[in-house]
Amino acid sequence: MKEVFQVLPEKIRKIILKLPEKTINEIEEIRLRVNRPVEVRTHTATFVVPNSATPFIFIESDSALMLSLLSQHSVYRLEEELKRGYITISGGHRVGLAGRVVMEKGEVKGIRDISSFNIRVARQKYGVAKSYLTQLQQRGNWCHTLIIGPPKSGKTTLLRDIAREISKGVGSLKVEAKNVGIIDERSEIAGSVKGIPQHDFGVKVDILDSCPKAEGLMMMIRSMSPEVLVVDEIGRKEDGDAIMEAVHAGVTIFASVHGDCLEDVKARPTIASLIELGFFQRAIELNVHSKRGIVKKLDLKKRVSGVIRT
Amino acid sequence: MKLVGALLIILTTTVFGWEFATRLARRTKQIRYLKIAFEALETEMVFGMTPLPYACEKVANQLSSPLSQFFHEVSKKLKEEERTARDIWCNTLEKWKKTTDLEASEINILNQFGQTLGEQDLENQRKQIRLAISYFDQEEKQAMESQKKFESMYKSLGFLGGVLIVLIML
């Protein structure tokens, strides 16, 4: 949270620091909109600070100061970030931006006159992957795994923890540490700042930050010889093709996808064909309320001939 | 006695004349340094993508006093204080301008530049720097002209003024 406080203007920081410590530790989002009260969200409640009777109103000059603090007084360095609409700050936290969009040649060039900030606090949860690991490996090899869950069910958190465990190696299961490649299109898994991951991943992790998934998968295979590839939120046709390609290249895939359950994602042609062709050996279904998951073994016999298994 | 007094008067007025003349020369020189400073700032910001506090620090290190003091001060305050770059730039400028030989027009250019400092995207930031440099170019030309015109005049005026006072008092 320290990093988050550093980008908040002093007035707001003071107000938020006055909240009980337990609440501070549970903060998931801080929303700041010009001429509107500041809103804080934990995963159980949303409230206005300091209280709803006399809320603190975030004004234009606060917004300018906030942008200054976010960019170290150097908005000129945020070209890419303003195009994507969010800034990743150290600690892996993300600040979403909205305001007046500037276009150039029919493309979004950036956001000017920023009117809304949404600070999303990133929290690492160590050990969420522990209970799954036994079922995700087979005789010392990791299985191709698909993580299925609706938004906010903890897919990315789980994926991050799995990546960490793989790169460290799991002694109790006699699985060696493997080289892990992460294709982090939306800078969510690793929360990289200038290419350097802000989350702890052990030693053997390489990250392609804000790289399109399909290209990233191929780039990684060509350049970094990974043993395991981790990719978030697959869905487009190119992603599917790239995953097939990667599996053929002998790389283990860990991917996540939006959806309620296995049946649900089978309605999507790309994912369905990947599952039908037997590219995935395990699926984890995550439940949004309990944040617990069920591991399903996908039928290996369905694998089409011609797919080389090692 | 009279002679010593007369000499003292002439000496004083001559020194005054010289001071005025060198002030003109110093202004021209400082404008030239300002241009160099802004070119360095452009390199750091646009090509080097250096964050503003560090860009100012680097620029300060390339310059001599009094310009270096300004950039040092701005850089220090950017790192320490929680205010917008605009505030810091303008406040520092207000205090610093007394220590220079620059005139209101140059200070205005600097002030104008500070209004958008660090708040614009790459392209616009670059335009602002270029704009400031082109203004400084014009100022430099004017400063050089007035230097040529008035430098020797001030010098002789100082001396002759002294002589005049002595003659009147005799």
Short mmCIF file of C-alpha atoms in Angstrom, two decimals:
data_model
loop_
_atom_site.label_atom_id
_atom_site.label_comp_id
_atom_site.label_asym_id
_atom_site.label_seq_id
_atom_site.Cartn_x
_atom_site.Cartn_y
_atom_site.Cartn_z
CA MET A 1 0.00 0.00 0.00
CA LYS A 2 3.00 2.30 0.56
CA GLU A 3 3.34 2.83 -3.18
CA VAL A 4 -0.32 3.77 -3.49
CA PHE A 5 -0.03 6.41 -0.80
CA GLN A 6 2.92 7.93 -2.62
CA VAL A 7 0.82 8.84 -5.63
CA LEU A 8 -2.09 10.26 -3.64
CA PRO A 9 -2.15 14.01 -2.99
CA GLU A 10 -1.40 14.74 0.66
CA LYS A 11 -4.94 15.82 1.57
CA ILE A 12 -6.44 12.53 0.41
CA ARG A 13 -3.63 10.46 1.84
CA LYS A 14 -4.27 11.93 5.29
CA ILE A 15 -7.97 11.12 5.11
CA ILE A 16 -7.38 7.55 4.03
CA LEU A 17 -4.70 6.98 6.63
CA LYS A 18 -7.27 7.91 9.27
CA LEU A 19 -9.34 4.84 8.37
CA PRO A 20 -9.00 1.86 10.68
CA GLU A 21 -5.98 -0.25 9.81
CA LYS A 22 -8.09 -3.29 9.07
CA THR A 23 -10.01 -1.35 6.41
CA ILE A 24 -6.81 0.00 4.88
CA ASN A 25 -5.53 -3.53 4.50
CA GLU A 26 -8.71 -4.54 2.73
CA ILE A 27 -8.85 -1.66 0.24
CA GLU A 28 -9.24 -2.93 -3.32
CA GLU A 29 -10.01 0.28 -5.16
CA ILE A 30 -9.76 3.99 -4.59
CA ARG A 31 -11.80 6.01 -7.07
CA LEU A 32 -11.13 9.69 -7.64
CA ARG A 33 -13.31 11.73 -9.96
CA VAL A 34 -13.09 15.47 -10.55
CA ASN A 35 -15.76 17.37 -8.57
CA ARG A 36 -17.00 14.16 -6.97
CA PRO A 37 -16.40 12.61 -3.56
CA VAL A 38 -13.53 10.17 -3.17
CA GLU A 39 -14.73 6.59 -3.04
CA VAL A 40 -13.01 3.67 -1.39
CA ARG A 41 -13.92 0.05 -2.06
CA THR A 42 -13.02 -3.02 -0.08
CA HIS A 43 -14.29 -6.38 -1.17
CA THR A 44 -17.22 -6.13 1.21
CA ALA A 45 -18.25 -2.48 1.03
CA THR A 46 -18.03 0.77 -0.91
CA PHE A 47 -17.94 4.01 1.02
CA VAL A 48 -17.15 7.70 0.68
CA VAL A 49 -14.35 9.25 2.75
CA PRO A 50 -14.13 10.70 5.36
CA ASN A 51 -17.91 10.25 5.77
CA SER A 52 -20.95 10.56 3.56
CA ALA A 53 -22.25 13.70 5.32
CA THR A 54 -19.17 15.80 4.61
CA PRO A 55 -17.33 14.00 1.83
CA PHE A 56 -13.98 15.15 0.49
CA ILE A 57 -14.47 16.55 -3.00
CA PHE A 58 -11.68 15.86 -5.48
CA ILE A 59 -11.13 19.04 -7.50
CA GLU A 60 -9.30 19.84 -10.71
CA SER A 61 -6.13 21.03 -9.04
CA ASP A 62 -5.98 17.77 -7.08
CA SER A 63 -6.24 15.93 -10.36
CA ALA A 64 -3.30 17.89 -11.81
CA LEU A 65 -1.25 17.20 -8.70
CA MET A 66 -2.16 13.53 -8.79
CA LEU A 67 -1.03 13.24 -12.40
CA SER A 68 2.20 15.02 -11.47
CA LEU A 69 2.85 12.57 -8.67
CA LEU A 70 1.95 9.60 -10.85
CA SER A 71 4.33 10.65 -13.60
CA GLN A 72 7.06 12.23 -11.47
CA HIS A 73 6.13 15.52 -13.11
CA SER A 74 6.82 13.98 -16.50
CA VAL A 75 3.64 13.31 -18.44
CA TYR A 76 5.77 13.27 -21.60
CA ARG A 77 7.08 9.88 -20.52
CA LEU A 78 3.62 8.32 -20.39
CA GLU A 79 2.94 8.13 -24.13
CA GLU A 80 2.21 4.38 -24.11
CA GLU A 81 0.38 4.39 -20.81
CA LEU A 82 -1.96 7.18 -21.90
CA LYS A 83 -2.73 5.27 -25.05
CA ARG A 84 -3.69 2.15 -23.11
CA GLY A 85 -5.56 4.06 -20.45
CA TYR A 86 -3.77 2.85 -17.37
CA ILE A 87 -0.50 3.30 -15.56
CA THR A 88 1.20 0.55 -13.61
CA ILE A 89 3.02 1.94 -10.60
CA SER A 90 5.70 0.23 -8.55
CA GLY A 91 4.24 -2.49 -6.42
CA GLY A 92 2.22 -3.67 -9.41
CA HIS A 93 -0.77 -1.48 -8.54
CA ARG A 94 -2.67 -0.07 -11.47
CA VAL A 95 -4.18 3.32 -11.97
CA GLY A 96 -6.92 3.44 -14.61
CA LEU A 97 -7.54 6.76 -16.32
CA ALA A 98 -10.49 8.39 -18.04
CA GLY A 99 -10.86 11.82 -19.53
CA ARG A 100 -10.84 13.50 -22.92
CA VAL A 101 -9.43 11.18 -25.54
CA VAL A 102 -7.23 12.61 -28.29
CA MET A 103 -7.32 10.94 -31.67
CA GLU A 104 -4.78 10.93 -34.44
CA LYS A 105 -5.34 9.36 -37.84
CA GLY A 106 -8.34 7.48 -36.51
CA GLU A 107 -6.42 5.97 -33.63
CA VAL A 108 -6.45 6.79 -29.96
CA LYS A 109 -3.36 8.85 -29.28
CA GLY A 110 -3.84 9.38 -25.59
CA ILE A 111 -5.96 10.83 -22.84
CA ARG A 112 -5.79 14.51 -21.97
CA ASP A 113 -7.63 16.43 -19.24
CA ILE A 114 -7.91 13.42 -17.00
CA SER A 115 -11.10 13.44 -14.96
CA SER A 116 -11.16 10.01 -13.31
CA PHE A 117 -8.54 7.92 -11.60
CA ASN A 118 -9.19 4.41 -10.39
CA ILE A 119 -6.43 3.01 -8.24
CA ARG A 120 -6.62 -0.76 -8.12
CA VAL A 121 -4.56 -2.21 -5.35
CA ALA A 122 -2.66 -5.34 -6.30
CA ARG A 123 -2.25 -7.91 -3.57
CA GLN A 124 -0.08 -10.93 -3.79
CA LYS A 125 -1.52 -13.98 -2.18
CA TYR A 126 1.14 -16.51 -1.45
CA GLY A 127 0.08 -20.09 -1.31
CA VAL A 128 -3.23 -20.00 -3.20
CA ALA A 129 -1.78 -22.46 -5.69
CA LYS A 130 -0.50 -24.91 -3.07
CA SER A 131 -3.63 -27.05 -2.86
CA TYR A 132 -3.79 -27.46 -6.63
CA LEU A 133 -0.19 -28.35 -7.35
CA THR A 134 -0.44 -32.10 -6.70
CA GLN A 135 -3.18 -32.44 -9.26
CA LEU A 136 -1.50 -30.24 -11.86
CA GLN A 137 1.52 -32.48 -12.35
CA GLN A 138 2.04 -35.93 -13.66
CA ARG A 139 5.20 -37.85 -12.90
CA GLY A 140 7.25 -34.73 -12.43
CA ASN A 141 5.85 -32.90 -15.45
CA TRP A 142 3.36 -30.10 -15.35
CA CYS A 143 0.09 -30.57 -17.24
CA HIS A 144 -1.39 -28.12 -19.73
CA THR A 145 -3.91 -26.30 -17.59
CA LEU A 146 -6.86 -24.04 -18.23
CA ILE A 147 -8.13 -21.87 -15.39
CA ILE A 148 -11.79 -20.94 -15.73
CA GLY A 149 -13.57 -18.32 -13.66
CA PRO A 150 -15.75 -15.21 -13.80
CA PRO A 151 -14.16 -11.77 -13.23
CA LYS A 152 -12.81 -11.18 -9.72
CA SER A 153 -12.71 -14.89 -8.94
CA GLY A 154 -8.93 -14.82 -8.57
CA LYS A 155 -7.80 -16.28 -11.90
CA THR A 156 -4.85 -13.96 -12.27
CA THR A 157 -3.86 -14.33 -8.63
CA LEU A 158 -3.85 -18.10 -9.02
CA LEU A 159 -1.94 -17.92 -12.29
CA ARG A 160 0.67 -15.70 -10.65
CA ASP A 161 1.09 -18.04 -7.73
CA ILE A 162 1.36 -21.06 -10.03
CA ALA A 163 4.03 -19.29 -12.07
CA ARG A 164 5.95 -18.58 -8.88
CA GLU A 165 5.72 -22.19 -7.68
CA ILE A 166 6.86 -23.53 -11.06
CA SER A 167 9.84 -21.19 -11.23
CA LYS A 168 10.88 -22.17 -7.71
CA GLY A 169 10.26 -25.86 -8.23
CA VAL A 170 8.20 -28.00 -5.90
CA GLY A 171 10.48 -30.22 -3.86
CA SER A 172 7.73 -32.21 -2.20
CA LEU A 173 6.40 -33.34 -5.59
CA LYS A 174 9.87 -33.87 -7.04
CA VAL A 175 9.22 -31.31 -9.77
CA GLU A 176 12.29 -29.33 -10.70
CA ALA A 177 12.31 -25.58 -11.15
CA LYS A 178 11.40 -24.74 -14.73
CA ASN A 179 11.93 -21.72 -16.92
CA VAL A 180 8.65 -19.86 -17.04
CA GLY A 181 7.68 -17.38 -19.73
CA ILE A 182 4.84 -15.01 -18.95
CA ILE A 183 3.02 -13.15 -21.70
CA ASP A 184 1.49 -10.29 -19.80
CA GLU A 185 -0.62 -8.39 -22.31
CA ARG A 186 -2.34 -6.19 -19.74
CA SER A 187 0.49 -6.03 -17.21
CA GLU A 188 -1.75 -7.78 -14.73
CA ILE A 189 0.13 -10.93 -13.93
CA ALA A 190 3.49 -9.40 -13.20
CA GLY A 191 2.57 -5.73 -12.88
CA SER A 192 5.78 -4.70 -14.60
CA VAL A 193 7.18 -1.20 -14.38
CA LYS A 194 9.61 -0.52 -17.21
CA GLY A 195 9.74 -4.24 -17.92
CA ILE A 196 10.70 -5.23 -14.40
CA PRO A 197 8.10 -7.38 -12.58
CA GLN A 198 6.88 -5.85 -9.34
CA HIS A 199 5.68 -9.16 -7.96
CA ASP A 200 7.87 -11.86 -6.56
CA PHE A 201 8.35 -14.73 -9.00
CA GLY A 202 11.40 -16.62 -7.90
CA VAL A 203 14.33 -16.72 -10.27
CA LYS A 204 13.40 -18.49 -13.46
CA VAL A 205 10.79 -16.18 -14.91
CA ASP A 206 10.93 -14.11 -18.10
CA ILE A 207 8.20 -11.64 -18.87
CA LEU A 208 7.01 -10.05 -22.11
CA ASP A 209 5.19 -7.05 -20.78
CA SER A 210 2.16 -5.60 -22.63
CA CYS A 211 2.74 -7.90 -25.57
CA PRO A 212 -0.19 -9.27 -27.62
CA LYS A 213 -0.73 -12.89 -26.56
CA ALA A 214 -0.51 -14.65 -29.90
CA GLU A 215 2.70 -12.89 -30.97
CA GLY A 216 4.09 -13.10 -27.47
CA LEU A 217 3.72 -16.86 -27.28
CA MET A 218 5.71 -17.29 -30.48
CA MET A 219 8.32 -14.70 -29.52
CA MET A 220 8.92 -16.43 -26.21
CA ILE A 221 9.33 -19.86 -27.81
CA ARG A 222 11.76 -18.48 -30.36
CA SER A 223 13.83 -16.36 -28.04
CA MET A 224 13.71 -17.58 -24.47
CA SER A 225 13.24 -21.38 -24.74
CA PRO A 226 10.69 -21.56 -21.92
CA GLU A 227 9.52 -24.86 -20.47
CA VAL A 228 6.26 -23.41 -19.23
CA LEU A 229 4.28 -20.54 -20.72
CA VAL A 230 1.75 -18.57 -18.73
CA VAL A 231 -0.87 -16.47 -20.47
CA ASP A 232 -3.91 -14.59 -19.23
CA GLU A 233 -7.42 -14.45 -20.70
CA ILE A 234 -7.20 -16.27 -23.95
CA GLY A 235 -10.18 -16.17 -26.28
CA ARG A 236 -9.41 -14.94 -29.76
CA LYS A 237 -8.74 -17.30 -32.61
CA GLU A 238 -5.07 -16.28 -32.91
CA ASP A 239 -4.56 -17.15 -29.26
CA GLY A 240 -5.86 -20.64 -29.88
CA ASP A 241 -3.57 -21.14 -32.88
CA ALA A 242 -0.57 -19.87 -30.96
CA ILE A 243 -1.33 -22.23 -28.07
CA MET A 244 -1.52 -25.21 -30.41
CA GLU A 245 1.76 -24.13 -31.89
CA ALA A 246 3.33 -23.86 -28.42
CA VAL A 247 2.07 -27.28 -27.33
CA HIS A 248 3.54 -28.77 -30.49
CA ALA A 249 6.81 -27.10 -29.61
CA GLY A 250 6.80 -29.07 -26.36
CA VAL A 251 6.02 -26.21 -24.03
CA THR A 252 3.57 -26.58 -21.17
CA ILE A 253 0.77 -24.03 -21.19
CA PHE A 254 -1.01 -22.43 -18.27
CA ALA A 255 -3.84 -20.20 -19.45
CA SER A 256 -6.85 -18.52 -17.94
CA VAL A 257 -10.20 -17.76 -19.52
CA HIS A 258 -13.35 -15.89 -18.53
CA GLY A 259 -16.33 -18.12 -17.85
CA ASP A 260 -18.45 -19.71 -15.17
CA CYS A 261 -17.60 -23.34 -15.71
CA LEU A 262 -16.12 -25.78 -18.18
CA GLU A 263 -19.41 -26.19 -20.07
CA ASP A 264 -19.69 -22.43 -20.33
CA VAL A 265 -16.34 -21.90 -22.02
CA LYS A 266 -16.99 -24.78 -24.40
CA ALA A 267 -19.53 -22.48 -26.04
CA ARG A 268 -16.64 -20.42 -27.31
CA PRO A 269 -15.31 -21.93 -30.54
CA THR A 270 -11.61 -21.33 -29.92
CA ILE A 271 -11.59 -22.76 -26.42
CA ALA A 272 -13.94 -25.57 -27.41
CA SER A 273 -11.65 -26.74 -30.17
CA LEU A 274 -8.63 -26.60 -27.87
CA ILE A 275 -10.45 -28.74 -25.33
CA GLU A 276 -11.93 -31.09 -27.95
CA LEU A 277 -8.55 -31.66 -29.51
CA GLY A 278 -7.24 -32.47 -26.07
CA PHE A 279 -4.71 -29.70 -25.78
CA PHE A 280 -5.57 -29.10 -22.16
CA GLN A 281 -5.05 -31.87 -19.63
CA ARG A 282 -6.45 -30.10 -16.58
CA ALA A 283 -9.09 -27.48 -15.98
CA ILE A 284 -9.59 -25.53 -12.78
CA GLU A 285 -13.04 -24.04 -12.22
CA LEU A 286 -13.00 -21.13 -9.81
CA ASN A 287 -15.99 -20.01 -7.78
CA VAL A 288 -16.36 -16.28 -7.28
CA HIS A 289 -17.83 -16.50 -3.76
CA SER A 290 -15.76 -19.16 -2.12
CA LYS A 291 -12.68 -18.41 -4.26
CA ARG A 292 -12.15 -22.17 -4.20
CA GLY A 293 -11.59 -24.20 -7.30
CA ILE A 294 -12.31 -27.67 -8.59
CA VAL A 295 -9.71 -29.43 -10.69
CA LYS A 296 -11.07 -31.51 -13.56
CA LYS A 297 -9.02 -33.99 -15.50
CA LEU A 298 -9.81 -33.64 -19.17
CA ASP A 299 -9.92 -36.85 -21.13
CA LEU A 300 -6.47 -37.52 -22.54
CA LYS A 301 -7.66 -40.17 -24.98
CA LYS A 302 -9.33 -37.50 -27.03
CA ARG A 303 -5.95 -36.27 -28.14
CA VAL A 304 -5.82 -36.44 -31.90
CA SER A 305 -3.18 -38.53 -33.52
CA GLY A 306 -0.32 -36.49 -34.81
CA VAL A 307 0.06 -34.63 -31.59
CA ILE A 308 3.36 -35.71 -30.24
CA ARG A 309 3.33 -36.46 -26.55
CA THR A 310 6.50 -36.45 -24.62
CA MET B 1 42.78 68.19 -1.89
CA LYS B 2 40.53 69.39 -4.63
CA LEU B 3 42.35 67.24 -7.11
CA VAL B 4 41.92 64.07 -5.06
CA GLY B 5 38.19 64.78 -4.68
CA ALA B 6 37.79 65.41 -8.39
CA LEU B 7 39.61 62.19 -9.21
CA LEU B 8 37.41 60.24 -6.78
CA ILE B 9 34.25 61.58 -8.40
CA ILE B 10 35.43 60.74 -11.89
CA LEU B 11 36.51 57.29 -10.73
CA THR B 12 33.12 56.56 -9.17
CA THR B 13 31.09 57.62 -12.18
CA THR B 14 33.41 55.70 -14.51
CA VAL B 15 32.91 52.54 -12.45
CA PHE B 16 29.15 53.06 -12.64
CA GLY B 17 29.37 53.43 -16.40
CA TRP B 18 31.39 50.25 -16.67
CA GLU B 19 28.95 48.37 -14.46
CA PHE B 20 26.04 49.34 -16.70
CA ALA B 21 27.98 48.33 -19.78
CA THR B 22 28.96 44.90 -18.44
CA ARG B 23 25.41 44.31 -17.28
CA LEU B 24 24.37 44.49 -20.93
CA ALA B 25 27.05 42.03 -21.89
CA ARG B 26 26.05 39.69 -19.07
CA ARG B 27 22.43 39.72 -20.18
CA THR B 28 23.39 38.62 -23.70
CA LYS B 29 25.52 35.87 -22.24
CA GLN B 30 22.80 34.66 -19.90
CA ILE B 31 20.25 34.51 -22.71
CA ARG B 32 22.71 32.41 -24.69
CA TYR B 33 23.09 30.07 -21.74
CA LEU B 34 19.33 29.89 -21.40
CA LYS B 35 19.16 28.65 -24.96
CA ILE B 36 21.79 26.04 -24.24
CA ALA B 37 19.89 25.04 -21.10
CA PHE B 38 16.66 24.54 -23.02
CA GLU B 39 18.38 22.55 -25.71
CA ALA B 40 19.85 20.31 -23.03
CA LEU B 41 16.42 20.06 -21.42
CA GLU B 42 14.94 19.01 -24.75
CA THR B 43 17.53 16.29 -25.17
CA GLU B 44 16.88 14.97 -21.69
CA MET B 45 13.10 15.13 -21.85
CA VAL B 46 12.29 14.26 -25.44
CA PHE B 47 15.07 11.89 -26.38
CA GLY B 48 16.32 10.65 -23.05
CA MET B 49 12.85 10.33 -21.47
CA THR B 50 14.43 11.35 -18.19
CA PRO B 51 11.97 12.24 -15.42
CA LEU B 52 11.78 15.99 -14.92
CA PRO B 53 13.59 16.25 -11.55
CA TYR B 54 16.59 14.38 -12.95
CA ALA B 55 16.48 16.21 -16.27
CA CYS B 56 16.71 19.54 -14.41
CA GLU B 57 19.57 18.23 -12.33
CA LYS B 58 21.52 17.18 -15.40
CA VAL B 59 20.90 20.53 -17.07
CA ALA B 60 22.07 22.32 -13.92
CA ASN B 61 25.32 20.38 -13.96
CA GLN B 62 26.08 21.50 -17.50
CA LEU B 63 25.65 25.19 -16.75
CA SER B 64 27.37 27.86 -14.71
CA SER B 65 25.92 30.27 -12.17
CA PRO B 66 23.36 31.87 -11.99
CA LEU B 67 21.45 29.53 -14.33
CA SER B 68 22.69 26.38 -12.64
CA GLN B 69 21.27 27.62 -9.33
CA PHE B 70 17.81 27.90 -10.83
CA PHE B 71 17.76 24.40 -12.25
CA HIS B 72 19.32 22.98 -9.09
CA GLU B 73 16.63 24.61 -7.02
CA VAL B 74 13.82 23.38 -9.26
CA SER B 75 15.21 19.86 -9.28
CA LYS B 76 15.61 19.82 -5.50
CA LYS B 77 12.10 21.08 -4.90
CA LEU B 78 10.58 18.66 -7.41
CA LYS B 79 12.13 15.79 -5.50
CA GLU B 80 11.23 17.02 -2.05
CA GLU B 81 7.99 18.93 -2.25
CA GLU B 82 4.58 17.67 -3.10
CA ARG B 83 3.45 20.37 -5.48
CA THR B 84 2.90 20.59 -9.21
CA ALA B 85 5.90 21.34 -11.40
CA ARG B 86 4.17 24.56 -12.48
CA ASP B 87 4.04 25.90 -8.91
CA ILE B 88 7.61 24.98 -8.17
CA TRP B 89 8.95 26.44 -11.42
CA CYS B 90 7.14 29.77 -11.03
CA ASN B 91 7.98 30.18 -7.35
CA THR B 92 11.62 29.44 -7.88
CA LEU B 93 11.69 31.80 -10.85
CA GLU B 94 10.20 34.60 -8.77
CA LYS B 95 12.98 34.35 -6.21
CA TRP B 96 15.77 33.68 -8.65
CA LYS B 97 15.14 36.48 -11.14
CA LYS B 98 16.65 39.09 -8.81
CA THR B 99 20.02 37.42 -8.98
CA THR B 100 20.23 37.66 -12.77
CA ASP B 101 20.66 40.38 -15.36
CA LEU B 102 17.70 39.11 -17.37
CA GLU B 103 14.90 41.46 -18.18
CA ALA B 104 11.16 41.10 -17.78
CA SER B 105 10.69 39.72 -21.30
CA GLU B 106 12.97 36.73 -20.68
CA ILE B 107 11.42 36.08 -17.29
CA ASN B 108 8.01 36.12 -18.98
CA ILE B 109 9.11 33.48 -21.47
CA LEU B 110 10.35 31.31 -18.63
CA ASN B 111 7.14 31.86 -16.73
CA GLN B 112 5.04 30.95 -19.75
CA PHE B 113 7.05 27.80 -20.28
CA GLY B 114 6.52 26.79 -16.66
CA GLN B 115 2.73 26.91 -17.02
CA THR B 116 2.60 23.62 -18.90
CA LEU B 117 5.80 22.04 -17.65
CA GLY B 118 5.52 18.31 -17.20
CA GLU B 119 1.80 18.26 -17.86
CA GLN B 120 1.79 17.60 -21.58
CA ASP B 121 2.51 14.69 -23.82
CA LEU B 122 5.77 14.25 -25.61
CA GLU B 123 4.93 16.15 -28.77
CA ASN B 124 3.46 19.19 -27.04
CA GLN B 125 6.23 19.30 -24.48
CA ARG B 126 8.69 19.39 -27.31
CA LYS B 127 6.80 22.19 -29.04
CA GLN B 128 6.87 24.22 -25.83
CA ILE B 129 10.63 23.85 -25.52
CA ARG B 130 11.14 24.77 -29.19
CA LEU B 131 8.89 27.79 -28.77
CA ALA B 132 10.84 29.01 -25.76
CA ILE B 133 14.11 28.58 -27.64
CA SER B 134 12.85 30.58 -30.61
CA TYR B 135 11.74 33.38 -28.28
CA PHE B 136 15.16 33.36 -26.66
CA ASP B 137 16.69 33.65 -30.12
CA GLN B 138 14.83 36.87 -30.72
CA GLU B 139 15.71 38.19 -27.29
CA GLU B 140 19.33 37.37 -27.85
CA LYS B 141 19.39 39.33 -31.09
CA GLN B 142 17.83 42.33 -29.39
CA ALA B 143 20.16 42.06 -26.44
CA MET B 144 23.15 41.97 -28.77
CA GLU B 145 21.93 45.02 -30.61
CA SER B 146 21.43 47.05 -27.47
CA GLN B 147 24.77 45.84 -26.21
CA LYS B 148 26.43 47.17 -29.36
CA LYS B 149 24.52 50.40 -29.18
CA PHE B 150 24.85 51.25 -25.52
CA GLU B 151 27.94 49.48 -24.25
CA SER B 152 30.50 52.11 -25.30
CA MET B 153 27.98 54.85 -24.64
CA TYR B 154 27.60 53.86 -20.99
CA LYS B 155 31.33 53.63 -20.59
CA SER B 156 32.05 57.09 -21.97
CA LEU B 157 28.95 58.51 -20.31
CA GLY B 158 30.27 57.41 -16.93
CA PHE B 159 33.60 59.05 -17.45
CA LEU B 160 32.26 62.22 -19.07
CA GLY B 161 29.50 62.51 -16.45
CA GLY B 162 32.19 62.52 -13.77
CA VAL B 163 34.10 65.21 -15.61
CA LEU B 164 30.91 67.25 -15.91
CA ILE B 165 30.22 67.08 -12.18
CA VAL B 166 33.80 68.08 -11.42
CA LEU B 167 33.58 71.04 -13.81
CA ILE B 168 30.33 72.24 -12.28
CA MET B 169 31.73 71.96 -8.78
CA LEU B 170 34.96 73.80 -9.62
#
